[in-house]
Short mmCIF file of C-alpha atoms in Angstrom, two decimals:
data_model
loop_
_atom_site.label_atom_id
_atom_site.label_comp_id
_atom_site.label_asym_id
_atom_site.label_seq_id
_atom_site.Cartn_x
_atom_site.Cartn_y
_atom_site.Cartn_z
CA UNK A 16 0.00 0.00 0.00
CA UNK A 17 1.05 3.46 -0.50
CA UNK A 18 2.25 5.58 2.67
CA UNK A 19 -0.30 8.39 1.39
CA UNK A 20 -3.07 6.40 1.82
CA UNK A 21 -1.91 4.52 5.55
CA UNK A 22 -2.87 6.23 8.68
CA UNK A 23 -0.22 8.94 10.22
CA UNK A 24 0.41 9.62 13.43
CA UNK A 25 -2.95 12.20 14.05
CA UNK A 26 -5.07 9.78 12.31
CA UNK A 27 -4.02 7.22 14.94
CA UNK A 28 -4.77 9.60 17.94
CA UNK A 29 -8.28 10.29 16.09
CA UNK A 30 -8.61 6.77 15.19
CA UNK A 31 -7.92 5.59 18.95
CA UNK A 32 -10.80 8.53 20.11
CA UNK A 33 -13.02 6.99 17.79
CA UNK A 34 -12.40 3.61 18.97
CA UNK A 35 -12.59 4.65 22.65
CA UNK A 36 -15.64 7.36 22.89
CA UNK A 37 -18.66 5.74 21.98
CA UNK A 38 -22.15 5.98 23.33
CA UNK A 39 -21.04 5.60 26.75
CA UNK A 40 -20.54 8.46 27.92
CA UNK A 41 -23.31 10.09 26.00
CA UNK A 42 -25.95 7.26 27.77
CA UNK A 43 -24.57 6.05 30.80
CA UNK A 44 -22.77 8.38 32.77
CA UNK A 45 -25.94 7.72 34.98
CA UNK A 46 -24.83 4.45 36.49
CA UNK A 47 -21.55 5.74 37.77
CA UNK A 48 -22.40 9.08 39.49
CA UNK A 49 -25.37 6.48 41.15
CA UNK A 50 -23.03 4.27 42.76
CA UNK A 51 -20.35 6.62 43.01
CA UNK A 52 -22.58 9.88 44.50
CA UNK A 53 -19.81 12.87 44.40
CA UNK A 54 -16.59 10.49 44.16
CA UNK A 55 -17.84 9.95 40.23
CA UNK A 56 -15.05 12.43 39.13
CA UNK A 57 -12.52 10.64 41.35
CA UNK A 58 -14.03 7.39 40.02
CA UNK A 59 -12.86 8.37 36.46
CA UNK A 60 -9.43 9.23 36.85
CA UNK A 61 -9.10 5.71 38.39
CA UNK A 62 -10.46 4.33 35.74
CA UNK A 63 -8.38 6.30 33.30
CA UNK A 64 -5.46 5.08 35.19
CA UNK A 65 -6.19 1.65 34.96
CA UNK A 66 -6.52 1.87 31.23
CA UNK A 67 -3.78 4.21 30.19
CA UNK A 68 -1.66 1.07 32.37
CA UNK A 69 -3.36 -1.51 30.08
CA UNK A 70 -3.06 0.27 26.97
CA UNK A 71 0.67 0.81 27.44
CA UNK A 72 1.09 -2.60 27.74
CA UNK A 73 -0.55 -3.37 24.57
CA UNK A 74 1.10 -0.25 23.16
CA UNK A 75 4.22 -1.63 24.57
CA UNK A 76 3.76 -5.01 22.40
CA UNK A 77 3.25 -3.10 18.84
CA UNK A 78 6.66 -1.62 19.42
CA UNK A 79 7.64 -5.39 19.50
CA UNK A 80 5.28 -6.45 16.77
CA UNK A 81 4.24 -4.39 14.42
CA UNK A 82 2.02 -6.91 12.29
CA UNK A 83 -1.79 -6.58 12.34
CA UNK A 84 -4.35 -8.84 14.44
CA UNK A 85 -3.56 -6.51 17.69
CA UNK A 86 -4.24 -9.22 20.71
CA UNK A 87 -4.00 -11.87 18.07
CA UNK A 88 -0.28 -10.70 16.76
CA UNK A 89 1.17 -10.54 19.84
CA UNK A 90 -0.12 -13.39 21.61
CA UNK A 91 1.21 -15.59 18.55
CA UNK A 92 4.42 -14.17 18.60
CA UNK A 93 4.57 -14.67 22.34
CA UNK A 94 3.46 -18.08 23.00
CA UNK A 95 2.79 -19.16 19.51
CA UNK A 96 0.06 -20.56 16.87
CA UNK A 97 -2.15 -22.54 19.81
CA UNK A 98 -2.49 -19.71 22.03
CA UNK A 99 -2.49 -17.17 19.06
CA UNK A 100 -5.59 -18.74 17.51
CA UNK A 101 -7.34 -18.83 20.53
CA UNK A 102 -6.98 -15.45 21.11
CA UNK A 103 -7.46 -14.20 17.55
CA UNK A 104 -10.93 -16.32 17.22
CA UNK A 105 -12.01 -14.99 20.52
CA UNK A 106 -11.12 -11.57 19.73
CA UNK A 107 -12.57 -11.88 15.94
CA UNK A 108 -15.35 -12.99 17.69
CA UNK A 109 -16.03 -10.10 20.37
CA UNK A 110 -15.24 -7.75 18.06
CA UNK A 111 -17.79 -8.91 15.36
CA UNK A 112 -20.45 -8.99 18.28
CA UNK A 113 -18.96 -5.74 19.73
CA UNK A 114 -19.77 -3.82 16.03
CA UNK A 115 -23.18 -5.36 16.12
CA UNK A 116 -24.02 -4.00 19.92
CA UNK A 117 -23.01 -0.93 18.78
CA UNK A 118 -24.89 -0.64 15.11
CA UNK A 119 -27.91 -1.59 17.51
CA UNK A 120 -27.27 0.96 19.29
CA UNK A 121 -26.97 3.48 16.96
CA UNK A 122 -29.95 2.47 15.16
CA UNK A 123 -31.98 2.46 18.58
CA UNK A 124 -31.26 5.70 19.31
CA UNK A 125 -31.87 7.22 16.17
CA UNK A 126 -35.50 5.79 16.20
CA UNK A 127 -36.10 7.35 19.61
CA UNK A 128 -34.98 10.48 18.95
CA UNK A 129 -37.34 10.76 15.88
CA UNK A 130 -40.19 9.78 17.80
CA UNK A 131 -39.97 5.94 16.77
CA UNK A 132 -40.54 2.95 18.77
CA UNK A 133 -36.84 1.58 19.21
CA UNK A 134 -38.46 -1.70 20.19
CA UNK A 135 -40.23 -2.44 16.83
CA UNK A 136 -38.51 -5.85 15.26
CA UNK A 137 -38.99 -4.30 11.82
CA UNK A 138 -38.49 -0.76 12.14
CA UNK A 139 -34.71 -1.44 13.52
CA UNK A 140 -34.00 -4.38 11.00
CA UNK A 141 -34.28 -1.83 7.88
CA UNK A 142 -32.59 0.74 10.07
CA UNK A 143 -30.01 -2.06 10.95
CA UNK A 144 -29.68 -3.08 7.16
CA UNK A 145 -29.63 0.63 6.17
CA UNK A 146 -26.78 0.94 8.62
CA UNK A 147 -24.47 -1.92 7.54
CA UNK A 148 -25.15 -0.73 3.40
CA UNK A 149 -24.04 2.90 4.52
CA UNK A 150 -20.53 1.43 6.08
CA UNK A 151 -20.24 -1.11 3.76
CA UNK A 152 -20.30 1.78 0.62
CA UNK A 153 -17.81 3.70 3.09
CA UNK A 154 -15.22 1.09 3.49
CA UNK A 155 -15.23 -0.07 -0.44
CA UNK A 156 -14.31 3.61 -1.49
CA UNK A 157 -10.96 2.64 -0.04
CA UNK A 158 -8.94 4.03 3.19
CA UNK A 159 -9.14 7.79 2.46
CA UNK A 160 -12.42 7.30 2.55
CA UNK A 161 -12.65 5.27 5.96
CA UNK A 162 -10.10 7.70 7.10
CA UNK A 163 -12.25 11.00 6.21
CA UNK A 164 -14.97 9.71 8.02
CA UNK A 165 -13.66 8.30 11.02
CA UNK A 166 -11.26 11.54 11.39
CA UNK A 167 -14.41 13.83 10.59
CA UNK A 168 -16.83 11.64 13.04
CA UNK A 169 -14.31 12.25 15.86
CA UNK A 170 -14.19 15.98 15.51
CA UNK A 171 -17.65 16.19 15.51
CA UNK A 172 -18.43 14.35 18.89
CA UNK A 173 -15.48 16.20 20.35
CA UNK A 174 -17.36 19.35 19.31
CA UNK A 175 -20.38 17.97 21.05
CA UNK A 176 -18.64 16.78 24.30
CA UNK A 177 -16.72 20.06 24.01
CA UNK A 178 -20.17 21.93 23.73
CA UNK A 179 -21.60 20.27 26.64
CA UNK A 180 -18.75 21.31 28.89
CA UNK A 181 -18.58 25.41 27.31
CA UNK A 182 -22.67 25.57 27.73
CA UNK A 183 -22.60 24.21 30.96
CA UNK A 184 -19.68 26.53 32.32
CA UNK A 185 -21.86 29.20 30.35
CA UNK A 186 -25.26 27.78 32.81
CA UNK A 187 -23.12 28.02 35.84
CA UNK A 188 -21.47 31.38 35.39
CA UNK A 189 -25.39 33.37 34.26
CA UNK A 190 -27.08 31.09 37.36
CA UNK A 191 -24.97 31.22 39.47
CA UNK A 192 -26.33 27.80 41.17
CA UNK A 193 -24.09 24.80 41.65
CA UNK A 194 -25.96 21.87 42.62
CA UNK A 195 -23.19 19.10 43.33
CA UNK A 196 -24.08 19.39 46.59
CA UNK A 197 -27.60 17.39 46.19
CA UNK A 198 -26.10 14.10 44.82
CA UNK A 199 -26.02 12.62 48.58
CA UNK A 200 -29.80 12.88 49.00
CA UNK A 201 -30.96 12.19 45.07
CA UNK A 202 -28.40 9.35 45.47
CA UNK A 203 -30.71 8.03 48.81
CA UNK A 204 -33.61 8.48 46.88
CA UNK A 205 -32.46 6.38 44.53
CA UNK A 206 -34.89 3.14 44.42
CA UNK A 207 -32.78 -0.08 46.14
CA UNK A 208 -30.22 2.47 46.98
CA UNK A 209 -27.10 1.28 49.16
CA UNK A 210 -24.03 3.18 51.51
CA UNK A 211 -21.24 4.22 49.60
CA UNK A 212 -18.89 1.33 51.01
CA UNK A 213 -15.59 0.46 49.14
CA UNK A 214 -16.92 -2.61 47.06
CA UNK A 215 -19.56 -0.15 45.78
CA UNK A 216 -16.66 2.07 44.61
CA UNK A 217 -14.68 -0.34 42.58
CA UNK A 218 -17.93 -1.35 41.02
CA UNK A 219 -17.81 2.43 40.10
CA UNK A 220 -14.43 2.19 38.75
CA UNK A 221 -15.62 -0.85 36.94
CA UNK A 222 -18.83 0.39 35.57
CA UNK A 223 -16.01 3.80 34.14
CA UNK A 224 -13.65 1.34 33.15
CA UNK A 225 -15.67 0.26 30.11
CA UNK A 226 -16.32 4.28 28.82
CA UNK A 227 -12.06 3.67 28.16
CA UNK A 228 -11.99 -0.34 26.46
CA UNK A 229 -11.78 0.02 22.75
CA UNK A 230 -7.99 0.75 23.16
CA UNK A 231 -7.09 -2.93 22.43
CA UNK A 232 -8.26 -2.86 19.16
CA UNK A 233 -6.61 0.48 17.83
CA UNK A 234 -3.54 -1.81 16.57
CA UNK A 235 -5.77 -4.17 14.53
CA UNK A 236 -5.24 -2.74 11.36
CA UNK A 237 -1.42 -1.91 11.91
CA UNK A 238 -0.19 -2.74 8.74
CA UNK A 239 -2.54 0.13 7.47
CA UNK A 240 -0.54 2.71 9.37
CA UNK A 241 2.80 4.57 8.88
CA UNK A 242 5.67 3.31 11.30
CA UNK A 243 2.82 1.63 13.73
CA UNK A 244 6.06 0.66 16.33
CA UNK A 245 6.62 4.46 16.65
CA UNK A 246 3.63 6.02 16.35
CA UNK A 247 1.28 3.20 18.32
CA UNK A 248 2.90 3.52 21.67
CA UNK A 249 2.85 7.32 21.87
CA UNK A 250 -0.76 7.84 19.73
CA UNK A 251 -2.69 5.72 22.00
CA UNK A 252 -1.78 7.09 25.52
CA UNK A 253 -1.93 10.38 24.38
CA UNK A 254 -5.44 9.54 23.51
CA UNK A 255 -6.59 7.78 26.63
CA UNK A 256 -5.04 11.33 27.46
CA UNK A 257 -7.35 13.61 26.15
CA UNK A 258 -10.38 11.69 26.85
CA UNK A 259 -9.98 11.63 30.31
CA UNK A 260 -10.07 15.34 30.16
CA UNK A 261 -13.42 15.26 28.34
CA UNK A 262 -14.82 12.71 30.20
CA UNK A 263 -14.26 14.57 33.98
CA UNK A 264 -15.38 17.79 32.21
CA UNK A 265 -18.38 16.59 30.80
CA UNK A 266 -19.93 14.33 33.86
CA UNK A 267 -18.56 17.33 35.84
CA UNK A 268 -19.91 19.77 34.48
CA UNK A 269 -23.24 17.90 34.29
CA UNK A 270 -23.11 16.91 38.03
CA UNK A 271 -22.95 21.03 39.16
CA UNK A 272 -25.79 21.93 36.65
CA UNK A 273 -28.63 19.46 36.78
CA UNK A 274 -27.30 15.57 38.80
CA UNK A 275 -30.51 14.90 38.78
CA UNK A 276 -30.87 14.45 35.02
CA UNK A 277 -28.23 12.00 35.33
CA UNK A 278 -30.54 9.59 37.91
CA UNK A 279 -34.05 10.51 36.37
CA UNK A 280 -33.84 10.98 32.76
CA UNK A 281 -35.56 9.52 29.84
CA UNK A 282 -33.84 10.83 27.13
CA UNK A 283 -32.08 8.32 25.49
CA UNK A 284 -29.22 10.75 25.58
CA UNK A 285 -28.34 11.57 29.21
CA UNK A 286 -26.28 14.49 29.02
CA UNK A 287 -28.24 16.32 26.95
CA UNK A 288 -31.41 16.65 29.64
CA UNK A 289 -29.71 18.36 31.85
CA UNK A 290 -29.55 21.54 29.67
CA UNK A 291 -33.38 23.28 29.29
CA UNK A 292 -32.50 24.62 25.76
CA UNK A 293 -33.83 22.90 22.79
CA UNK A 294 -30.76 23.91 20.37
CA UNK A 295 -28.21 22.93 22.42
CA UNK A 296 -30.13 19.60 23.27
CA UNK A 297 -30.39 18.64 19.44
CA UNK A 298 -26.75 19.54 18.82
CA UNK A 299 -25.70 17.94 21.66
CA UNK A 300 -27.82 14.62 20.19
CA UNK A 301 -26.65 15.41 17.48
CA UNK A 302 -22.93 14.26 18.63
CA UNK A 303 -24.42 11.69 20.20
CA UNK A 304 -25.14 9.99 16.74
CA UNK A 305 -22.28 11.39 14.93
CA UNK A 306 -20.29 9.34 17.92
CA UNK A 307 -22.16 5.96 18.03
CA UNK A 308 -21.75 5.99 13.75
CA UNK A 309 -18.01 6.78 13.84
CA UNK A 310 -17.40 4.38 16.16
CA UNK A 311 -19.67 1.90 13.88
CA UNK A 312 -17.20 2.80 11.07
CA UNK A 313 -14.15 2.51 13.31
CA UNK A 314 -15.43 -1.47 14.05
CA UNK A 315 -16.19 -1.95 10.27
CA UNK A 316 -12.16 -1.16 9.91
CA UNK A 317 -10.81 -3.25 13.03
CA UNK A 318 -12.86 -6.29 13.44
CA UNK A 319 -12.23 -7.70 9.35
CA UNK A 320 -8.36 -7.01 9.76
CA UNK A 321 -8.26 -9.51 12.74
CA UNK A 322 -9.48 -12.58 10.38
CA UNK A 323 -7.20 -11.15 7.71
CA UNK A 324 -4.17 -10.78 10.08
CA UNK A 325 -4.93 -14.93 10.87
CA UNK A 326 -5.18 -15.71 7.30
CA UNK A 327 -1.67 -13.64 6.58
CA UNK A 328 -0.73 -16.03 8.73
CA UNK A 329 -1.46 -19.35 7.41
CA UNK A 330 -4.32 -19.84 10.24
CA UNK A 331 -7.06 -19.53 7.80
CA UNK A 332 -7.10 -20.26 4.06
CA UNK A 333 -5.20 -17.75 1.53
CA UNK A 334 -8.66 -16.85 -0.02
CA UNK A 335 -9.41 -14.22 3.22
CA UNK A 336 -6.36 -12.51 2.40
CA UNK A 337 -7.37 -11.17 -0.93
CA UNK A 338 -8.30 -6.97 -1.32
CA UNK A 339 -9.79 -4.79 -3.62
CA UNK A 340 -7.83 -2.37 -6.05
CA UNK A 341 -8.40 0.10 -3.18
CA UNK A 342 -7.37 -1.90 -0.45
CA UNK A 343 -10.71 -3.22 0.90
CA UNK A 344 -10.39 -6.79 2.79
CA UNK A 345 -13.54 -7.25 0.55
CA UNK A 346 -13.83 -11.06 1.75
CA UNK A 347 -13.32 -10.63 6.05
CA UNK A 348 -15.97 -7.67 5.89
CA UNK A 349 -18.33 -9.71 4.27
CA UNK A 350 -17.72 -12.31 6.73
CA UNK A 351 -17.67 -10.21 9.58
CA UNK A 352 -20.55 -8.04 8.13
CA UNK A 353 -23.35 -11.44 8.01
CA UNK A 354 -22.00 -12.37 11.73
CA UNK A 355 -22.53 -8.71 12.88
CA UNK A 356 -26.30 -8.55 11.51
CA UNK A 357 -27.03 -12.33 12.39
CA UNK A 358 -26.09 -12.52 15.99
CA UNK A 359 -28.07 -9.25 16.76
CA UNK A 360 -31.07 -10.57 15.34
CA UNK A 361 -30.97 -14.02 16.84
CA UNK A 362 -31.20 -11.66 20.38
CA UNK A 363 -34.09 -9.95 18.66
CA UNK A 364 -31.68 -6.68 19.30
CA UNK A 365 -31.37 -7.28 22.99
CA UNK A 366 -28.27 -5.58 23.67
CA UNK A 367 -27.90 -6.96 27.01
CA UNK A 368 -26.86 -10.59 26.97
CA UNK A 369 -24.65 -9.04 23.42
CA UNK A 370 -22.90 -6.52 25.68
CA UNK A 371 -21.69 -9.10 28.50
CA UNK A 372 -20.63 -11.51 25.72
CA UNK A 373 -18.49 -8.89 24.04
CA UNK A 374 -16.94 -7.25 27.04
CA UNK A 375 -16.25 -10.48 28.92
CA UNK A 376 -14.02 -12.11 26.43
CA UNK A 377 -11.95 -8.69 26.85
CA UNK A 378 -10.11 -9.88 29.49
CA UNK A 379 -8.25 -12.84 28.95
CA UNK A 380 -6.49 -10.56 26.23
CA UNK A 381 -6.03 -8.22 29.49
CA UNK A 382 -3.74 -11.12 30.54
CA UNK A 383 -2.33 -12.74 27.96
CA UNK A 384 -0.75 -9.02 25.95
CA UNK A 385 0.90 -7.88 29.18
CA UNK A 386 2.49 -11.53 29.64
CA UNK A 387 3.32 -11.63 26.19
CA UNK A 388 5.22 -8.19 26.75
CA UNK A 389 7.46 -9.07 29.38
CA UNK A 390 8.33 -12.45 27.43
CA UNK A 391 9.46 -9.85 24.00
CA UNK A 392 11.69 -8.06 26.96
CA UNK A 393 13.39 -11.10 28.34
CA UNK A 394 13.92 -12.65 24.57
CA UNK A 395 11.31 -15.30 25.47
CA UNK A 396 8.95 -15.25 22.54
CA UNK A 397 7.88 -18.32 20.46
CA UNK A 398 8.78 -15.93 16.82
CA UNK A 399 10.78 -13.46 15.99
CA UNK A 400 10.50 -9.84 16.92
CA UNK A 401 11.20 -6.23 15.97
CA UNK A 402 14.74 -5.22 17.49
CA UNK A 403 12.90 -2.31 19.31
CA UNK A 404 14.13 -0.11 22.61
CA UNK A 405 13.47 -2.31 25.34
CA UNK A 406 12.42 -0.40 28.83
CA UNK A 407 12.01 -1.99 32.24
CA UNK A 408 9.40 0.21 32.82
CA UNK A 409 7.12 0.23 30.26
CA UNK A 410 7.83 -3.53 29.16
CA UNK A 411 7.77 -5.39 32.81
CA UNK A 412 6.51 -3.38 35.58
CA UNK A 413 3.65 -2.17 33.98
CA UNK A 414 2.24 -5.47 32.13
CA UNK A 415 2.69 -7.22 35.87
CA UNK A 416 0.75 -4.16 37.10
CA UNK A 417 -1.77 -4.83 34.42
CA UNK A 418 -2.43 -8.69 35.13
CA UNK A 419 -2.91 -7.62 38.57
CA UNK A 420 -5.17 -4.91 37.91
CA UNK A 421 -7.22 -7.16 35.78
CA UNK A 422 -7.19 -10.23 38.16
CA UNK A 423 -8.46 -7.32 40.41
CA UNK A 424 -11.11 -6.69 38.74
CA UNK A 425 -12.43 -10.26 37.41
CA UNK A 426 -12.78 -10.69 41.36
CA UNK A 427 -14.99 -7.79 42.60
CA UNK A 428 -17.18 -7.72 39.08
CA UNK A 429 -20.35 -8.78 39.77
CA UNK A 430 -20.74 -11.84 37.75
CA UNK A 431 -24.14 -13.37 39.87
CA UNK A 432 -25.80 -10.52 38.54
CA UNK A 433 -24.74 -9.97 35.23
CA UNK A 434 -25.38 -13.92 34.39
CA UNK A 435 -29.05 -13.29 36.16
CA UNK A 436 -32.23 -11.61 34.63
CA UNK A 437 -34.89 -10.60 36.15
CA UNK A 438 -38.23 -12.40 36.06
CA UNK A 439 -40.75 -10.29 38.20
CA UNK A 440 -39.43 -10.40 41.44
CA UNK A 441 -37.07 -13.10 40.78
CA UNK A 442 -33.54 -13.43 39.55
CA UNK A 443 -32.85 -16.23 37.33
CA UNK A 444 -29.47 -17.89 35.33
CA UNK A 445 -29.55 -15.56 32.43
CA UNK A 446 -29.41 -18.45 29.51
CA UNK A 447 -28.62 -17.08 26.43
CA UNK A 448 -25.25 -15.25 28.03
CA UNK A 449 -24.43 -17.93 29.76
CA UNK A 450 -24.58 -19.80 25.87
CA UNK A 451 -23.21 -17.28 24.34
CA UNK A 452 -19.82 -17.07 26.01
CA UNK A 453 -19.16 -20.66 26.54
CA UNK A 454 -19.78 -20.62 22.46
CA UNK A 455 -17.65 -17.81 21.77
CA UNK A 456 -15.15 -18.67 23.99
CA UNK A 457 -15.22 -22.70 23.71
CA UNK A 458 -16.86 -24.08 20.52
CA UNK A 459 -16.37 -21.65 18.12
CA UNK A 460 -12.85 -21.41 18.65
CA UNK A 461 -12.19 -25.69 18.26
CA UNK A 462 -14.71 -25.65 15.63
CA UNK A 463 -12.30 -23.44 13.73
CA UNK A 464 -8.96 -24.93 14.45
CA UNK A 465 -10.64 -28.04 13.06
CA UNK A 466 -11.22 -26.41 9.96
CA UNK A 467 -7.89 -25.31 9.74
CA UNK A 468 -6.30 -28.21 10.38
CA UNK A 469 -8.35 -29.96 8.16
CA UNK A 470 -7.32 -27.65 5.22
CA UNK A 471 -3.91 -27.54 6.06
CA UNK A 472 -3.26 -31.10 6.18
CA UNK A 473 -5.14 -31.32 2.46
CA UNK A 474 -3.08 -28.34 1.24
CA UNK A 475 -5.72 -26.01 0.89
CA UNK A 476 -4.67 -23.22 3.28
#
């Protein structure tokens, strides 16, 4: 490919934004701030700092391996093809799933802000379809194409995030009221509401934790980007970076003006309720949308380039390698594309039991990246690596700071209730999650090494 058309070093920072801001923080800021009360703020920054730790680690490994696949590339090259499948085919998987949630998502919320019903089986599956034509006619014009968008999508929901922080200073300084003060009592109001106690805290930091994953996935398309071993491991922390900074502002902000839009809301956009104007609500959903469908076109380019990186490397047949004149992985985003739409509509566009499957997954590559790192430091990898600057810091305290953090956190999540539903009064083993993950994490995974091996030993990979 020609360096003009890969991804410089701003791209990547814009690209990583994209990847990272989603509807999160537009939707949800809600549940933190309600277990959190006024520690939400303090709540973030720990949750930034957990992530910048993780995604140095990972940034750490593309300095060390600068092939795509992200998780996939550097678990191979770490502990070889076994583990390296695995973790490709359970990444592949979660993202696929992951770009589905999200194209729900947007969809949804589109419908609801129009005055739709976002519950209507039909009215989403032609939105959904609509959706999927609109990135699919985006990605086959090439990677100046995805690039425009993705690059444009970001400034625009920076403008929005950045608008809700200016109006709300603007609120403040003509009223003259703050009302961060109230969040202890609307908090007690709060139906089934509990003490602020240190478990409810780190399920705080948890619940933030997720506004920051979609770090892990910047490095997918590597080979698409100019000098990814430089550029990676400062674009993405300076990233996490600058998000942090919008994030505090804009719950901030939002917690002085009006907390109690954040715990009684039903606008499908949160933030936006707690300002009384009607233009600055609209733009404000506005950049909601503009988000959710940049980050939808920021999945379109990772998730393909994760079976492609596999079939570069003589895990899957030759065939999935194969692009357009304008460098479209024409055959993965078909592939990814059907499993995207399908698994959706199986769930009947429940994101719930979608959301858990997709996130869950997330963590063994939590493990397995920052153990692969400190193996490329000691010269302890299964292949061959990039002869890059090796740093203690960086390459071995941090990774063992990042299993731990992530060990930490498997332990205090809350995995009774996020494998329960409700029924009435009654909580009950949530099924179809349960399914889900033991299929995306067990059967689809041997299903496909079968395959492989099955080609490979009749010469067809």
């Amino acid at each position: 490919m020609n360096d003009k058309n890969k991804l410089g070093f701003w791209s990547i920072v814009l690209l990583a934004i994209n990847s990272i801001i989603g509807s999160g923080i537009f939707l949800t800021p809600g549940s933190v701030v309600a277990r959190a009360g006024d520690k939400a703020l303090i709540v973030y920054l720990i949750a930034a700092i957990f992530a910048s730790i993780l995604a140095i680690s990972f940034a750490s490994a593309a300095k060390y391996v600068s092939k795509s696949g992200a998780a996939y590339a550097y678990s191979k090259a770490a502990f070889g093809d076994g583990v390296g499948f695995y973790m490709g085919v359970l990444r592949y998987f979660s993202a696929s799933v992951a770009w589905g949630v999200m194209a729900v998502a947007v969809i949804k919320s589109t419908i609801a802000i129009f005055g739709g019903d976002p519950n209507n089986f039909a009215t989403v599956t032609w939105g959904f379809v609509l959706l999927m034509a609109i990135i699919l006619i985006i990605n086959i014009f090439g990677q100046n194409v995805v690039k425009y968008v993705m690059n444009l999508s970001t400034i625009g929901k920076l403008l929005a995030l950045g608008l809700v922080i200016v109006a709300g200073f603007v609120v403040l300084m003509t009223t003259g009221q703050n009302h961060f003060s109230e969040l202890g009592a609307l908090q007690k109001s709060m139906p089934n509401s509990q003490p602020i106690t240190t478990s409810a805290l780190v399920m705080a930091v948890v619940s933030a934790f997720y506004a920051f994953t979609g770090f892990e996935a910047v490095a997918s398309g590597s080979e698409d980007m100019k000098e990814p071993e430089k550029n990676l491991p400062r674009a993405i922390p300076l990233a996490i970076l600058i998000i942090t900074l919008i994030y505090i502002g804009v719950v901030g902000i939002v917690m002085v003006i009006d907390p109690r839009s954040l715990f009684y809301t039903k606008q499908v956009v949160a933030v936006a309720a707690a300002f009384n104007n009607k233009i600055i609500q609209n733009l404000i959903l506005a950049g909601a949308l503009v988000s959710m469908f940049g980050i939808n076109v920021a999945s379109s380019f990772h998730a393909p380039r994760v079976l492609e990186a596999m079939a570069r490397e003589n895990q899957f047949s030759s065939y999935l390698t194969k692009r357009t004149k304008r460098d479209f992985p024409v055959r993965t985003f078909t592939i990814t594309l059907i499993l995207a739409i399908l698994i959706p509509m199986a769930f009947q566009y429940s994101t719930d039991n979608l959301i858990i499957l997709s996130a869950t997954v997330r963590f063994i590559g939590f493990i397995i990246v920052p153990w692969g790192v400190i193996k490329f430091y000691y010269g302890k990898s299964k292949e061959a690596i990039l002869d890059a600057k090796k740093n203690w810091f960086t390459d071995v305290l941090l990774p063992i700071l990042s299993i731990v953090l992530t060990l930490f956190l498997l332990y205090k999540y809350d995995w009774v209730s996020v494998f329960s539903i409700a029924q009435g009064k009654t909580m009950v083993m949530n099924w179809y999650a349960i399914g889900s993950l033991i299929f995306g994490a067990v059967f689809l995974p041997a299903i496909l090494w079968m395959i492989t091996r099955f080609e490979q030993r009749n010469g067809k990979a």
